[in-house]
Short mmCIF file of C-alpha atoms in Angstrom, two decimals:
data_model
loop_
_atom_site.label_atom_id
_atom_site.label_comp_id
_atom_site.label_asym_id
_atom_site.label_seq_id
_atom_site.Cartn_x
_atom_site.Cartn_y
_atom_site.Cartn_z
CA UNK A 31 119.58 36.20 -23.11
CA UNK A 32 119.02 37.45 -19.31
CA UNK A 33 115.35 36.71 -19.69
CA UNK A 34 116.20 33.37 -21.19
CA UNK A 35 118.58 32.37 -18.19
CA UNK A 36 115.87 33.32 -15.83
CA UNK A 37 112.92 31.24 -17.26
CA UNK A 38 115.30 28.23 -17.85
CA UNK A 39 116.32 28.53 -13.70
CA UNK A 40 112.73 29.23 -12.74
CA UNK A 41 111.65 25.88 -14.94
CA UNK A 42 114.51 23.99 -13.40
CA UNK A 43 113.66 25.03 -10.00
CA UNK A 44 109.93 23.99 -10.51
CA UNK A 45 111.16 20.48 -11.88
CA UNK A 46 113.19 20.22 -8.62
CA UNK A 47 110.42 21.05 -6.39
CA UNK A 48 108.31 18.44 -8.33
CA UNK A 49 110.53 15.50 -8.22
CA UNK A 50 111.43 15.89 -4.42
CA UNK A 51 109.52 13.19 -2.49
CA UNK A 52 108.76 13.55 1.26
CA UNK A 53 109.48 10.48 3.73
CA UNK A 54 105.69 9.55 3.55
CA UNK A 55 105.75 9.24 -0.27
CA UNK A 56 109.18 7.32 -0.05
CA UNK A 57 107.58 4.81 2.58
CA UNK A 58 104.62 4.15 0.34
CA UNK A 59 106.92 3.72 -2.79
CA UNK A 60 109.04 1.19 -0.60
CA UNK A 61 106.23 -0.77 0.60
CA UNK A 62 104.77 -0.85 -3.02
CA UNK A 63 108.06 -2.09 -4.56
CA UNK A 64 108.40 -4.50 -1.63
CA UNK A 65 104.99 -6.25 -2.27
CA UNK A 66 105.53 -6.07 -5.96
CA UNK A 67 109.02 -7.83 -6.24
CA UNK A 68 110.43 -9.14 -3.08
CA UNK A 69 110.89 -12.65 -2.38
CA UNK A 70 112.83 -14.16 0.64
CA UNK A 71 113.99 -17.50 0.38
CA UNK A 72 114.25 -19.68 3.35
CA UNK A 73 113.36 -22.71 5.11
CA UNK A 74 109.60 -22.89 5.48
CA UNK A 75 109.09 -19.28 4.45
CA UNK A 76 105.62 -19.17 2.43
CA UNK A 77 105.17 -15.42 2.03
CA UNK A 78 106.16 -11.89 2.92
CA UNK A 79 104.50 -8.84 3.02
CA UNK A 80 105.00 -4.91 4.09
CA UNK A 81 102.58 -2.58 5.50
CA UNK A 82 103.08 1.34 5.73
CA UNK A 83 101.79 3.36 8.93
CA UNK A 84 102.48 6.48 7.67
CA UNK A 85 101.61 8.41 10.91
CA UNK A 86 104.14 6.46 12.86
CA UNK A 87 106.90 6.50 10.25
CA UNK A 88 106.87 2.77 10.37
CA UNK A 89 106.95 -0.09 7.89
CA UNK A 90 105.93 -3.60 9.21
CA UNK A 91 107.36 -6.54 7.58
CA UNK A 92 105.59 -9.95 7.97
CA UNK A 93 107.47 -12.93 6.97
CA UNK A 94 105.16 -15.94 7.09
CA UNK A 95 106.17 -19.61 7.37
CA UNK A 96 104.58 -22.97 7.62
CA UNK A 97 106.58 -23.77 10.72
CA UNK A 98 105.11 -24.60 14.16
CA UNK A 99 105.22 -22.51 17.17
CA UNK A 100 107.59 -24.13 19.38
CA UNK A 101 110.61 -23.75 21.59
CA UNK A 102 113.11 -25.35 19.12
CA UNK A 103 111.74 -23.05 16.32
CA UNK A 104 111.97 -20.08 18.51
CA UNK A 105 115.59 -20.79 19.59
CA UNK A 106 116.44 -21.51 15.89
CA UNK A 107 115.34 -18.26 14.68
CA UNK A 108 116.11 -16.19 17.33
CA UNK A 109 119.67 -17.25 16.35
CA UNK A 110 119.22 -16.72 12.62
CA UNK A 111 117.12 -14.06 12.59
CA UNK A 112 120.00 -11.18 12.60
CA UNK A 113 121.38 -12.88 9.64
CA UNK A 114 118.17 -12.57 8.05
CA UNK A 115 117.87 -9.05 8.77
CA UNK A 116 121.47 -8.34 7.54
CA UNK A 117 120.36 -9.61 4.29
CA UNK A 118 117.52 -7.53 4.01
CA UNK A 119 119.49 -4.79 4.51
CA UNK A 120 122.08 -5.52 2.01
CA UNK A 121 119.33 -6.19 -0.58
CA UNK A 122 117.42 -2.98 0.52
CA UNK A 123 114.52 -4.88 1.50
CA UNK A 124 114.98 -2.95 4.84
CA UNK A 125 116.22 0.69 3.52
CA UNK A 126 118.90 2.24 5.47
CA UNK A 127 118.32 5.52 3.69
CA UNK A 128 114.61 5.53 4.89
CA UNK A 129 115.89 4.56 8.52
CA UNK A 130 118.16 7.57 8.33
CA UNK A 131 115.11 9.55 7.57
CA UNK A 132 113.69 8.33 11.01
CA UNK A 133 111.59 5.37 9.42
CA UNK A 134 111.46 2.03 11.77
CA UNK A 135 111.19 -1.28 10.21
CA UNK A 136 109.22 -3.61 12.39
CA UNK A 137 110.17 -7.02 11.21
CA UNK A 138 107.94 -10.34 12.33
CA UNK A 139 108.97 -13.71 11.59
CA UNK A 140 105.72 -15.83 12.17
CA UNK A 141 104.85 -19.42 12.77
CA UNK A 142 102.01 -20.83 10.55
CA UNK A 143 99.38 -19.82 13.11
CA UNK A 144 100.71 -16.20 12.96
CA UNK A 145 102.44 -16.59 16.50
CA UNK A 146 105.85 -14.45 16.62
CA UNK A 147 108.93 -16.84 16.26
CA UNK A 148 111.23 -13.87 16.33
CA UNK A 149 110.55 -9.98 16.12
CA UNK A 150 112.84 -7.05 15.78
CA UNK A 151 112.19 -3.31 15.54
CA UNK A 152 115.25 -2.01 13.24
CA UNK A 153 115.85 1.76 13.73
CA UNK A 154 119.02 3.69 13.44
CA UNK A 155 120.47 1.95 16.79
CA UNK A 156 119.54 -1.46 15.55
CA UNK A 157 120.97 -0.64 11.96
CA UNK A 158 124.35 0.45 13.61
CA UNK A 159 124.26 -3.04 15.48
CA UNK A 160 123.34 -5.14 12.50
CA UNK A 161 125.98 -3.22 10.28
CA UNK A 162 128.67 -3.62 13.02
CA UNK A 163 129.26 -0.03 13.64
CA UNK A 164 127.42 0.14 16.96
CA UNK A 165 129.21 1.08 20.30
CA UNK A 166 130.51 -1.87 22.17
CA UNK A 167 128.00 -3.59 24.47
CA UNK A 168 124.74 -3.50 22.29
CA UNK A 169 123.02 -6.70 21.33
CA UNK A 170 120.59 -7.34 18.88
CA UNK A 171 117.45 -9.30 17.71
CA UNK A 172 115.98 -10.18 21.19
CA UNK A 173 112.63 -12.01 21.42
#
């Protein structure tokens, strides 16, 4: 009986080690899932894609639109971009568990010519701001 318990423990421990994923594997899995299943709805949005930068522990998300690069669009999306980021966090398109592991999400909202209309680097500090748990005086989603 003692031998069976030892063997079962060794097998369970080996299975545990095999099933554990490191941060880089989680980043790759998140990017793959994002690119295969995510669709972001909104005015003028044509596509979205994620890209992993494993050495930097960073995921870049590009949201492409058919909008022109002009001051009116920049101003409109500067004001609405934080709401879009909050929705992406809520839908786990920006993973708070990966951010807790030190991964940063660099999110770009692009005009039809790939000019940046809005951009934000979402890390632990920015996540706290977006979720409303940050220290007072912090702001979010600057251009």
